[in-house]
Short mmCIF file of C-alpha atoms in Angstrom, two decimals:
data_model
loop_
_atom_site.label_atom_id
_atom_site.label_comp_id
_atom_site.label_asym_id
_atom_site.label_seq_id
_atom_site.Cartn_x
_atom_site.Cartn_y
_atom_site.Cartn_z
CA MET A 1 74.69 87.90 102.43
CA LYS A 2 72.27 90.14 100.57
CA LYS A 3 69.40 92.23 101.80
CA LEU A 4 66.85 93.74 99.45
CA LEU A 5 64.23 96.30 100.36
CA CYS A 6 61.27 95.78 98.06
CA THR A 7 57.86 97.30 97.45
CA LEU A 8 55.04 95.95 95.28
CA SER A 9 54.34 97.55 91.94
CA LEU A 10 50.60 98.10 91.59
CA VAL A 11 50.95 98.31 87.82
CA PHE A 12 52.79 95.05 87.12
CA SER A 13 52.32 93.24 90.47
CA LEU A 14 56.10 92.72 90.61
CA PRO A 15 58.49 93.62 93.44
CA LEU A 16 60.54 96.76 92.93
CA CYS A 17 63.79 96.40 94.85
CA ALA A 18 65.78 99.26 96.23
CA TYR A 19 69.17 99.15 97.96
CA GLN A 20 71.17 95.94 98.14
CA THR A 21 73.52 95.16 101.03
CA ASP A 22 76.32 92.62 100.72
CA THR A 23 78.96 91.46 103.19
CA ASP A 24 82.25 90.20 101.80
CA ILE A 25 85.53 89.10 103.35
CA PHE A 26 88.76 90.18 101.71
CA LYS A 27 92.45 90.17 102.60
CA GLY A 28 94.37 93.40 102.27
CA LYS A 29 97.26 93.20 99.83
CA LYS A 30 99.45 95.62 101.76
CA THR A 31 98.53 94.81 105.38
CA SER A 32 97.35 91.18 105.06
CA ILE A 33 94.45 92.12 107.34
CA GLU A 34 91.48 89.87 106.58
CA LYS A 35 88.15 91.32 107.65
CA PRO A 36 84.53 91.50 106.48
CA VAL A 37 83.19 94.64 104.87
CA THR A 38 79.52 95.56 104.40
CA VAL A 39 78.65 97.35 101.17
CA THR A 40 75.30 98.90 100.27
CA LEU A 41 74.57 99.52 96.61
CA PRO A 42 71.89 102.03 95.58
CA ASP A 43 68.69 101.21 93.76
CA GLY A 44 69.36 100.47 90.09
CA TYR A 45 73.10 99.98 90.51
CA GLN A 46 74.71 99.28 87.13
CA ASP A 47 78.29 98.72 86.02
CA SER A 48 77.99 101.28 83.24
CA LYS A 49 77.76 104.13 85.75
CA LYS A 50 80.47 105.50 88.07
CA TYR A 51 79.22 105.92 91.65
CA ASN A 52 80.46 108.12 94.46
CA VAL A 53 81.40 106.19 97.60
CA ILE A 54 80.94 107.14 101.27
CA TYR A 55 82.99 105.22 103.81
CA VAL A 56 81.36 105.01 107.25
CA LEU A 57 83.45 103.76 110.19
CA HIS A 58 82.16 102.10 113.36
CA GLY A 59 83.13 102.93 116.93
CA TYR A 60 85.12 101.22 119.66
CA SER A 61 83.99 97.63 120.38
CA GLY A 62 81.90 97.61 117.20
CA ASN A 63 82.24 95.97 113.81
CA HIS A 64 81.31 96.31 110.15
CA SER A 65 77.65 95.41 110.74
CA ASP A 66 76.86 98.08 113.37
CA TRP A 67 75.61 100.76 111.02
CA THR A 68 73.28 98.48 109.06
CA LYS A 69 71.98 96.70 112.16
CA LEU A 70 71.39 99.73 114.34
CA THR A 71 70.45 102.54 111.93
CA ASN A 72 68.61 103.13 108.67
CA ILE A 73 71.77 104.19 106.87
CA GLU A 74 71.07 101.93 103.87
CA LYS A 75 68.19 104.15 102.77
CA LEU A 76 70.72 106.94 102.21
CA ALA A 77 72.32 104.92 99.43
CA ASP A 78 69.11 105.33 97.45
CA GLN A 79 68.49 108.91 98.51
CA TYR A 80 71.92 110.09 97.36
CA ASP A 81 72.62 107.38 94.75
CA VAL A 82 75.92 106.44 96.38
CA ILE A 83 77.70 103.28 97.46
CA ILE A 84 78.05 103.01 101.24
CA VAL A 85 81.02 101.07 102.64
CA ASN A 86 81.12 99.91 106.28
CA PRO A 87 84.55 98.38 106.97
CA ASP A 88 85.63 96.49 110.05
CA GLY A 89 88.19 98.42 112.10
CA ASN A 90 88.63 95.63 114.62
CA PHE A 91 87.46 95.97 118.22
CA GLY A 92 89.72 98.87 119.18
CA SER A 93 92.24 99.69 116.45
CA TRP A 94 91.41 103.39 116.43
CA TYR A 95 92.14 103.15 112.70
CA LEU A 96 95.81 103.76 113.38
CA ASP A 97 99.00 102.08 112.21
CA SER A 98 100.25 100.84 115.56
CA ASP A 99 103.92 100.82 116.49
CA ILE A 100 103.05 98.53 119.39
CA ASP A 101 101.06 95.88 117.53
CA LYS A 102 102.44 95.35 114.01
CA SER A 103 99.35 93.35 113.04
CA SER A 104 97.16 96.41 113.71
CA GLN A 105 97.78 98.64 110.69
CA TYR A 106 94.29 99.97 110.15
CA GLU A 107 95.12 103.38 108.72
CA THR A 108 96.88 101.67 105.82
CA TYR A 109 94.16 99.03 105.66
CA ILE A 110 91.45 101.69 105.14
CA ALA A 111 93.40 104.20 103.04
CA ASP A 112 95.09 101.65 100.78
CA ASP A 113 93.73 98.10 100.94
CA LEU A 114 90.04 98.89 101.33
CA LEU A 115 89.86 101.71 98.79
CA ASN A 116 91.64 99.59 96.18
CA TYR A 117 89.37 96.64 96.89
CA ILE A 118 86.18 98.70 96.55
CA ASP A 119 87.42 100.39 93.38
CA SER A 120 88.35 97.03 91.85
CA LYS A 121 85.07 95.28 92.66
CA TYR A 122 82.50 98.04 92.10
CA SER A 123 81.90 100.71 89.50
CA THR A 124 83.18 103.76 91.37
CA ASN A 125 84.33 107.30 90.77
CA ARG A 126 87.97 106.65 91.66
CA SER A 127 88.98 110.29 92.01
CA LYS A 128 89.12 112.34 95.21
CA SER A 129 85.84 114.00 94.22
CA GLY A 130 84.11 110.62 94.32
CA ARG A 131 84.98 109.64 97.90
CA ALA A 132 84.02 110.89 101.36
CA ILE A 133 84.47 109.46 104.84
CA THR A 134 82.73 109.70 108.20
CA GLY A 135 82.37 107.68 111.38
CA LEU A 136 81.27 107.71 114.98
CA SER A 137 83.38 107.89 118.16
CA MET A 138 86.55 105.88 117.44
CA GLY A 139 85.42 105.90 113.82
CA GLY A 140 84.95 109.66 113.90
CA PHE A 141 88.55 110.01 114.99
CA GLY A 142 89.58 107.49 112.34
CA ALA A 143 87.77 109.36 109.57
CA LEU A 144 89.38 112.66 110.52
CA HIS A 145 92.84 111.15 111.04
CA ILE A 146 92.83 109.27 107.73
CA ALA A 147 91.40 112.14 105.68
CA ILE A 148 93.79 114.72 107.11
CA ASN A 149 96.80 112.49 106.55
CA HIS A 150 95.70 111.37 103.06
CA PRO A 151 94.34 114.62 101.60
CA ASN A 152 94.38 113.29 98.03
CA LEU A 153 91.82 110.57 98.78
CA PHE A 154 88.64 112.23 100.05
CA ALA A 155 86.45 115.11 98.93
CA ALA A 156 85.11 115.71 102.46
CA VAL A 157 85.12 114.30 105.98
CA SER A 158 82.91 114.43 109.06
CA GLY A 159 83.36 113.17 112.60
CA ILE A 160 80.35 112.20 114.70
CA SER A 161 80.86 112.19 118.48
CA ALA A 162 84.52 111.83 117.58
CA GLY A 163 87.32 111.05 120.02
CA VAL A 164 89.37 113.85 118.53
CA ASP A 165 91.83 113.96 121.45
CA VAL A 166 92.11 110.77 123.48
CA ARG A 167 94.84 111.88 125.88
CA PRO A 168 92.38 112.40 128.76
CA PHE A 169 91.20 108.80 128.24
CA SER A 170 94.58 107.08 128.36
CA ALA A 171 93.37 104.30 130.66
CA GLU A 172 90.28 103.49 128.57
CA PHE A 173 89.15 102.09 125.22
CA ASP A 174 92.19 99.79 124.78
CA LEU A 175 94.20 102.78 123.64
CA ALA A 176 97.40 101.57 125.29
CA LYS A 177 97.26 98.41 123.17
CA VAL A 178 97.58 100.58 120.07
CA LEU A 179 99.65 103.54 121.30
CA GLY A 180 101.54 102.10 124.25
CA SER A 181 101.26 103.57 127.72
CA TYR A 182 100.79 107.32 127.83
CA ALA A 183 103.63 107.77 130.32
CA GLU A 184 106.13 106.04 128.04
CA ASN A 185 104.81 107.19 124.66
CA LYS A 186 103.59 110.74 125.24
CA GLU A 187 104.96 111.99 121.92
CA LYS A 188 102.93 109.43 119.99
CA TRP A 189 99.74 110.28 121.90
CA ASP A 190 100.36 113.98 121.27
CA SER A 191 101.05 113.41 117.58
CA ILE A 192 97.73 111.74 116.80
CA ALA A 193 95.46 114.31 118.51
CA ILE A 194 93.54 116.06 115.74
CA ILE A 195 94.19 119.43 117.36
CA ASN A 196 97.92 118.88 116.82
CA ASN A 197 97.46 118.17 113.12
CA LEU A 198 95.62 121.31 112.08
CA HIS A 199 98.70 122.69 110.33
CA LYS A 200 98.18 120.00 107.68
CA ILE A 201 94.85 121.50 106.58
CA ALA A 202 95.27 125.19 107.48
CA ALA A 203 96.34 126.37 104.04
CA GLY A 204 93.66 124.40 102.21
CA ASN A 205 90.80 125.56 104.42
CA THR A 206 91.89 129.08 105.28
CA ALA A 207 89.15 131.65 105.60
CA TRP A 208 91.13 133.87 103.21
CA LYS A 209 90.92 131.31 100.40
CA ARG A 210 88.52 132.31 97.66
CA GLY A 211 88.04 128.82 96.25
CA ALA A 212 86.57 125.68 97.77
CA ASP A 213 88.16 124.09 100.81
CA THR A 214 90.74 121.42 100.10
CA LEU A 215 89.15 119.18 102.73
CA PRO A 216 85.69 120.27 103.88
CA ILE A 217 85.26 119.21 107.51
CA MET A 218 82.24 118.78 109.75
CA LEU A 219 82.20 118.02 113.47
CA ASP A 220 78.90 116.88 114.99
CA ILE A 221 78.45 116.04 118.67
CA GLY A 222 75.80 115.84 121.39
CA VAL A 223 75.96 118.42 124.15
CA ASP A 224 76.02 115.70 126.82
CA ASP A 225 78.62 113.53 125.08
CA PHE A 226 81.74 112.70 127.13
CA PHE A 227 83.92 113.84 124.18
CA ILE A 228 82.29 117.29 124.10
CA GLU A 229 85.12 119.28 125.70
CA GLN A 230 87.71 117.91 123.28
CA ASN A 231 85.46 118.75 120.31
CA ARG A 232 84.86 122.26 121.63
CA ALA A 233 88.60 122.78 122.09
CA LEU A 234 89.23 121.58 118.52
CA HIS A 235 86.52 123.89 117.20
CA GLN A 236 88.03 126.89 119.01
CA ALA A 237 91.52 126.03 117.76
CA MET A 238 90.22 125.88 114.20
CA LEU A 239 88.55 129.25 114.60
CA LYS A 240 91.79 130.77 115.92
CA MET A 241 93.68 129.37 112.92
CA ARG A 242 90.92 130.60 110.58
CA ILE A 243 90.29 127.08 109.31
CA ARG A 244 86.87 126.90 107.70
CA HIS A 245 84.72 124.05 108.95
CA ASP A 246 81.21 123.14 110.04
CA TYR A 247 80.63 122.59 113.75
CA VAL A 248 77.35 121.38 115.22
CA GLU A 249 76.25 120.65 118.78
CA ARG A 250 72.86 119.06 119.21
CA PRO A 251 70.91 117.67 122.16
CA GLY A 252 72.11 114.14 122.77
CA ILE A 253 74.58 111.73 124.30
CA HIS A 254 77.05 109.13 123.05
CA ASP A 255 74.57 106.54 121.80
CA TRP A 256 72.89 105.01 118.79
CA HIS A 257 69.79 107.16 119.15
CA TYR A 258 71.99 110.18 118.42
CA TRP A 259 73.96 108.55 115.61
CA ASN A 260 70.85 107.26 113.84
CA LYS A 261 69.41 110.77 114.02
CA VAL A 262 72.43 112.64 112.66
CA ILE A 263 73.85 110.34 109.99
CA ALA A 264 71.49 111.88 107.43
CA TYR A 265 73.02 115.31 108.11
CA GLN A 266 76.49 113.87 107.47
CA PHE A 267 75.43 112.56 104.07
CA LEU A 268 73.89 115.92 103.18
CA PHE A 269 77.17 117.64 104.07
CA LEU A 270 79.46 115.10 102.43
CA THR A 271 77.58 114.74 99.16
CA SER A 272 77.37 118.52 98.77
CA HIS A 273 81.15 118.51 98.33
CA MET A 274 81.36 115.47 96.04
CA ALA A 275 81.14 115.18 92.29
CA PRO A 276 77.57 115.61 90.98
#
Protein backbone atom coordinates (compact mmCIF):
# COMPACT_ATOMS: atom_id res chain seq x y z
CA MET A 1 0.00 0.00 0.00
CA LYS A 2 1.40 3.39 -0.95
CA LYS A 3 0.20 6.86 -0.15
CA LEU A 4 1.56 9.92 -1.92
CA LEU A 5 0.94 13.51 -0.94
CA CYS A 6 1.11 15.60 -4.09
CA THR A 7 0.79 19.23 -5.09
CA LEU A 8 0.52 20.68 -8.60
CA SER A 9 3.50 22.42 -10.12
CA LEU A 10 2.36 25.68 -11.70
CA VAL A 11 5.47 25.75 -13.88
CA PHE A 12 5.25 22.31 -15.49
CA SER A 13 1.63 21.35 -14.61
CA LEU A 14 2.96 18.09 -13.15
CA PRO A 15 2.32 16.64 -9.68
CA LEU A 16 5.13 17.07 -7.17
CA CYS A 17 4.95 14.22 -4.68
CA ALA A 18 6.18 14.40 -1.13
CA TYR A 19 6.33 11.61 1.45
CA GLN A 20 5.54 8.03 0.51
CA THR A 21 4.03 5.56 2.98
CA ASP A 22 4.28 1.80 2.49
CA THR A 23 3.04 -1.11 4.58
CA ASP A 24 4.95 -4.37 4.38
CA ILE A 25 4.71 -7.68 6.20
CA PHE A 26 7.90 -9.42 7.24
CA LYS A 27 8.87 -12.33 9.47
CA GLY A 28 11.54 -11.77 12.09
CA LYS A 29 14.57 -13.99 11.67
CA LYS A 30 15.24 -14.27 15.39
CA THR A 31 11.72 -14.27 16.85
CA SER A 32 9.69 -15.63 13.90
CA ILE A 33 7.13 -12.91 14.65
CA GLU A 34 5.30 -11.99 11.45
CA LYS A 35 3.70 -8.56 11.54
CA PRO A 36 3.06 -5.58 9.26
CA VAL A 37 5.19 -2.47 9.51
CA THR A 38 4.35 0.97 8.12
CA VAL A 39 7.26 2.96 6.71
CA THR A 40 7.19 6.58 5.56
CA LEU A 41 9.93 7.74 3.22
CA PRO A 42 10.72 11.45 2.87
CA ASP A 43 10.28 13.51 -0.26
CA GLY A 44 12.99 12.74 -2.80
CA TYR A 45 14.10 9.51 -1.15
CA GLN A 46 17.04 8.00 -3.05
CA ASP A 47 19.20 4.94 -2.52
CA SER A 48 22.39 6.94 -2.90
CA LYS A 49 21.77 8.78 0.37
CA LYS A 50 21.88 7.41 3.93
CA TYR A 51 18.83 8.45 5.98
CA ASN A 52 18.31 8.71 9.70
CA VAL A 53 15.43 6.60 11.00
CA ILE A 54 12.92 7.36 13.77
CA TYR A 55 10.98 4.41 15.18
CA VAL A 56 7.56 5.36 16.57
CA LEU A 57 5.67 2.79 18.66
CA HIS A 58 1.90 2.56 19.15
CA GLY A 59 0.04 2.14 22.43
CA TYR A 60 -1.96 -0.64 24.05
CA SER A 61 -4.73 -2.06 21.83
CA GLY A 62 -3.27 -0.28 18.80
CA ASN A 63 -1.35 -1.39 15.74
CA HIS A 64 1.17 -0.25 13.14
CA SER A 65 -1.34 1.98 11.33
CA ASP A 66 -2.40 4.13 14.32
CA TRP A 67 0.11 6.91 13.86
CA THR A 68 -0.55 7.40 10.14
CA LYS A 69 -4.33 7.11 10.49
CA LEU A 70 -4.77 9.35 13.51
CA THR A 71 -2.02 11.98 13.22
CA ASN A 72 -0.10 13.96 10.62
CA ILE A 73 3.18 12.28 11.51
CA GLU A 74 4.04 11.57 7.86
CA LYS A 75 4.67 15.26 7.20
CA LEU A 76 7.55 15.09 9.67
CA ALA A 77 9.39 12.73 7.34
CA ASP A 78 9.66 15.59 4.86
CA GLN A 79 10.30 18.26 7.46
CA TYR A 80 13.27 16.41 8.96
CA ASP A 81 14.25 14.31 5.92
CA VAL A 82 14.04 11.07 7.89
CA ILE A 83 12.49 7.64 7.48
CA ILE A 84 9.66 6.99 9.93
CA VAL A 85 8.99 3.39 11.00
CA ASN A 86 5.74 2.38 12.72
CA PRO A 87 6.01 -1.28 13.78
CA ASP A 88 3.25 -3.48 15.12
CA GLY A 89 3.77 -4.35 18.79
CA ASN A 90 0.72 -6.60 18.93
CA PHE A 91 -2.35 -5.67 20.97
CA GLY A 92 -0.68 -5.65 24.38
CA SER A 93 2.90 -6.94 24.23
CA TRP A 94 4.32 -3.96 26.10
CA TYR A 95 7.35 -4.47 23.84
CA LEU A 96 8.77 -6.97 26.31
CA ASP A 97 10.26 -10.43 25.95
CA SER A 98 7.69 -12.36 27.94
CA ASP A 99 8.62 -15.27 30.19
CA ILE A 100 4.94 -16.20 30.29
CA ASP A 101 4.18 -16.23 26.57
CA LYS A 102 7.20 -17.44 24.57
CA SER A 103 5.59 -16.24 21.33
CA SER A 104 5.59 -12.66 22.65
CA GLN A 105 9.21 -11.57 22.31
CA TYR A 106 8.70 -8.00 21.20
CA GLU A 107 11.79 -6.41 22.72
CA THR A 108 13.94 -8.69 20.57
CA TYR A 109 11.59 -8.24 17.63
CA ILE A 110 12.06 -4.44 17.70
CA ALA A 111 15.71 -4.24 18.73
CA ASP A 112 16.94 -7.04 16.46
CA ASP A 113 14.51 -8.23 13.79
CA LEU A 114 12.95 -4.90 12.87
CA LEU A 115 16.15 -2.84 12.85
CA ASN A 116 17.89 -5.41 10.65
CA TYR A 117 14.92 -5.55 8.30
CA ILE A 118 14.75 -1.77 7.90
CA ASP A 119 18.52 -1.48 7.41
CA SER A 120 18.47 -4.24 4.79
CA LYS A 121 15.55 -2.84 2.78
CA TYR A 122 16.16 0.91 2.93
CA SER A 123 19.14 3.21 2.60
CA THR A 124 19.76 4.03 6.25
CA ASN A 125 22.43 5.41 8.53
CA ARG A 126 23.07 2.13 10.35
CA SER A 127 25.00 3.62 13.25
CA LYS A 128 23.63 4.63 16.65
CA SER A 129 23.72 8.27 15.55
CA GLY A 130 21.25 7.48 12.78
CA ARG A 131 18.46 5.99 14.91
CA ALA A 132 16.02 7.33 17.50
CA ILE A 133 12.90 5.88 19.10
CA THR A 134 9.71 7.19 20.66
CA GLY A 135 6.18 6.03 21.34
CA LEU A 136 2.98 6.69 23.23
CA SER A 137 1.61 5.00 26.36
CA MET A 138 2.59 1.32 26.08
CA GLY A 139 4.83 2.41 23.23
CA GLY A 140 6.37 5.13 25.36
CA PHE A 141 7.33 2.51 27.90
CA GLY A 142 8.57 0.26 25.09
CA ALA A 143 10.76 3.00 23.62
CA LEU A 144 12.35 3.78 26.97
CA HIS A 145 12.77 0.13 27.94
CA ILE A 146 14.36 -0.87 24.64
CA ALA A 147 16.65 2.16 24.40
CA ILE A 148 17.87 1.85 27.98
CA ASN A 149 18.56 -1.85 27.60
CA HIS A 150 20.17 -1.51 24.15
CA PRO A 151 22.23 1.67 24.56
CA ASN A 152 24.30 1.00 21.44
CA LEU A 153 21.29 1.23 19.12
CA PHE A 154 19.71 4.67 19.54
CA ALA A 155 20.97 8.24 19.58
CA ALA A 156 17.99 9.46 21.65
CA VAL A 157 14.66 8.36 23.09
CA SER A 158 11.42 9.98 24.19
CA GLY A 159 8.34 8.65 25.93
CA ILE A 160 4.94 10.26 25.36
CA SER A 161 2.31 9.64 28.06
CA ALA A 162 4.45 6.63 28.89
CA GLY A 163 3.48 3.84 31.26
CA VAL A 164 6.86 4.10 32.93
CA ASP A 165 5.81 2.11 36.00
CA VAL A 166 2.86 -0.23 35.51
CA ARG A 167 2.80 -1.79 38.98
CA PRO A 168 -0.22 0.29 40.07
CA PHE A 169 -2.08 -1.03 37.01
CA SER A 170 -1.49 -4.75 37.56
CA ALA A 171 -5.11 -5.69 36.82
CA GLU A 172 -5.29 -3.69 33.58
CA PHE A 173 -3.94 -3.51 30.03
CA ASP A 174 -3.36 -7.29 29.70
CA LEU A 175 -0.17 -6.90 31.69
CA ALA A 176 -0.57 -10.23 33.46
CA LYS A 177 -0.55 -12.00 30.09
CA VAL A 178 2.97 -10.71 29.54
CA LEU A 179 4.39 -10.51 33.07
CA GLY A 180 2.32 -13.05 34.97
CA SER A 181 0.28 -12.10 38.00
CA TYR A 182 1.78 -9.37 40.15
CA ALA A 183 1.38 -11.42 43.33
CA GLU A 184 3.39 -14.33 41.91
CA ASN A 185 5.90 -12.39 39.81
CA LYS A 186 6.63 -9.25 41.80
CA GLU A 187 10.36 -9.33 41.01
CA LYS A 188 9.67 -9.26 37.28
CA TRP A 189 7.22 -6.37 37.61
CA ASP A 190 9.75 -4.48 39.73
CA SER A 191 12.57 -5.17 37.28
CA ILE A 192 10.88 -3.61 34.26
CA ALA A 193 9.81 -0.33 35.93
CA ILE A 194 11.89 2.41 34.32
CA ILE A 195 12.57 3.95 37.73
CA ASN A 196 14.39 0.74 38.71
CA ASN A 197 16.63 0.86 35.65
CA LEU A 198 18.11 4.32 36.07
CA HIS A 199 21.46 2.90 37.15
CA LYS A 200 21.94 1.76 33.54
CA ILE A 201 22.01 5.34 32.24
CA ALA A 202 23.29 7.29 35.26
CA ALA A 203 26.93 7.39 34.22
CA GLY A 204 26.17 8.33 30.62
CA ASN A 205 23.79 11.15 31.49
CA THR A 206 25.31 12.48 34.68
CA ALA A 207 25.09 16.21 35.23
CA TRP A 208 28.84 16.20 35.91
CA LYS A 209 29.64 14.91 32.42
CA ARG A 210 31.12 17.55 30.16
CA GLY A 211 30.30 15.79 26.89
CA ALA A 212 26.98 14.87 25.32
CA ASP A 213 24.63 12.47 27.05
CA THR A 214 25.04 8.83 26.11
CA LEU A 215 21.26 8.50 25.76
CA PRO A 216 19.38 11.81 25.61
CA ILE A 217 15.93 11.27 27.14
CA MET A 218 12.69 13.22 26.99
CA LEU A 219 9.49 12.56 28.94
CA ASP A 220 6.33 14.31 27.76
CA ILE A 221 2.94 13.92 29.44
CA GLY A 222 -0.38 15.70 29.91
CA VAL A 223 -1.15 17.05 33.35
CA ASP A 224 -4.45 15.15 33.46
CA ASP A 225 -3.03 11.86 32.18
CA PHE A 226 -3.58 8.81 34.41
CA PHE A 227 0.16 8.00 34.16
CA ILE A 228 1.16 11.45 35.48
CA GLU A 229 2.17 10.42 39.00
CA GLN A 230 4.49 7.68 37.75
CA ASN A 231 6.13 10.11 35.32
CA ARG A 232 6.56 12.72 38.05
CA ALA A 233 8.13 10.13 40.34
CA LEU A 234 10.53 9.08 37.57
CA HIS A 235 11.43 12.71 36.89
CA GLN A 236 12.17 13.33 40.58
CA ALA A 237 14.26 10.15 40.81
CA MET A 238 16.30 11.26 37.81
CA LEU A 239 16.87 14.66 39.37
CA LYS A 240 18.05 13.04 42.61
CA MET A 241 20.48 10.85 40.65
CA ARG A 242 21.61 13.89 38.63
CA ILE A 243 20.60 12.24 35.38
CA ARG A 244 20.21 14.86 32.67
CA HIS A 245 16.93 14.65 30.79
CA ASP A 246 14.10 16.74 29.37
CA TYR A 247 10.78 16.64 31.20
CA VAL A 248 7.62 18.34 29.95
CA GLU A 249 4.10 18.53 31.34
CA ARG A 250 1.50 20.13 29.12
CA PRO A 251 -2.27 20.60 29.32
CA GLY A 252 -3.89 17.41 28.11
CA ILE A 253 -5.11 13.90 28.75
CA HIS A 254 -4.31 10.41 27.46
CA ASP A 255 -5.72 10.77 23.95
CA TRP A 256 -4.92 11.27 20.30
CA HIS A 257 -5.55 15.01 20.45
CA TYR A 258 -2.57 15.25 22.80
CA TRP A 259 -0.34 12.86 20.86
CA ASN A 260 -1.02 14.54 17.52
CA LYS A 261 -0.10 17.86 19.13
CA VAL A 262 3.16 16.78 20.74
CA ILE A 263 4.71 14.37 18.23
CA ALA A 264 6.33 17.31 16.44
CA TYR A 265 8.15 18.25 19.66
CA GLN A 266 9.48 14.70 19.92
CA PHE A 267 10.95 14.88 16.43
CA LEU A 268 12.55 18.24 17.20
CA PHE A 269 14.17 16.74 20.30
CA LEU A 270 15.21 13.45 18.72
CA THR A 271 16.66 14.86 15.51
CA SER A 272 18.68 17.43 17.47
CA HIS A 273 20.69 14.52 18.87
CA MET A 274 21.06 12.57 15.63
CA ALA A 275 23.65 12.76 12.90
CA PRO A 276 23.25 15.87 10.69
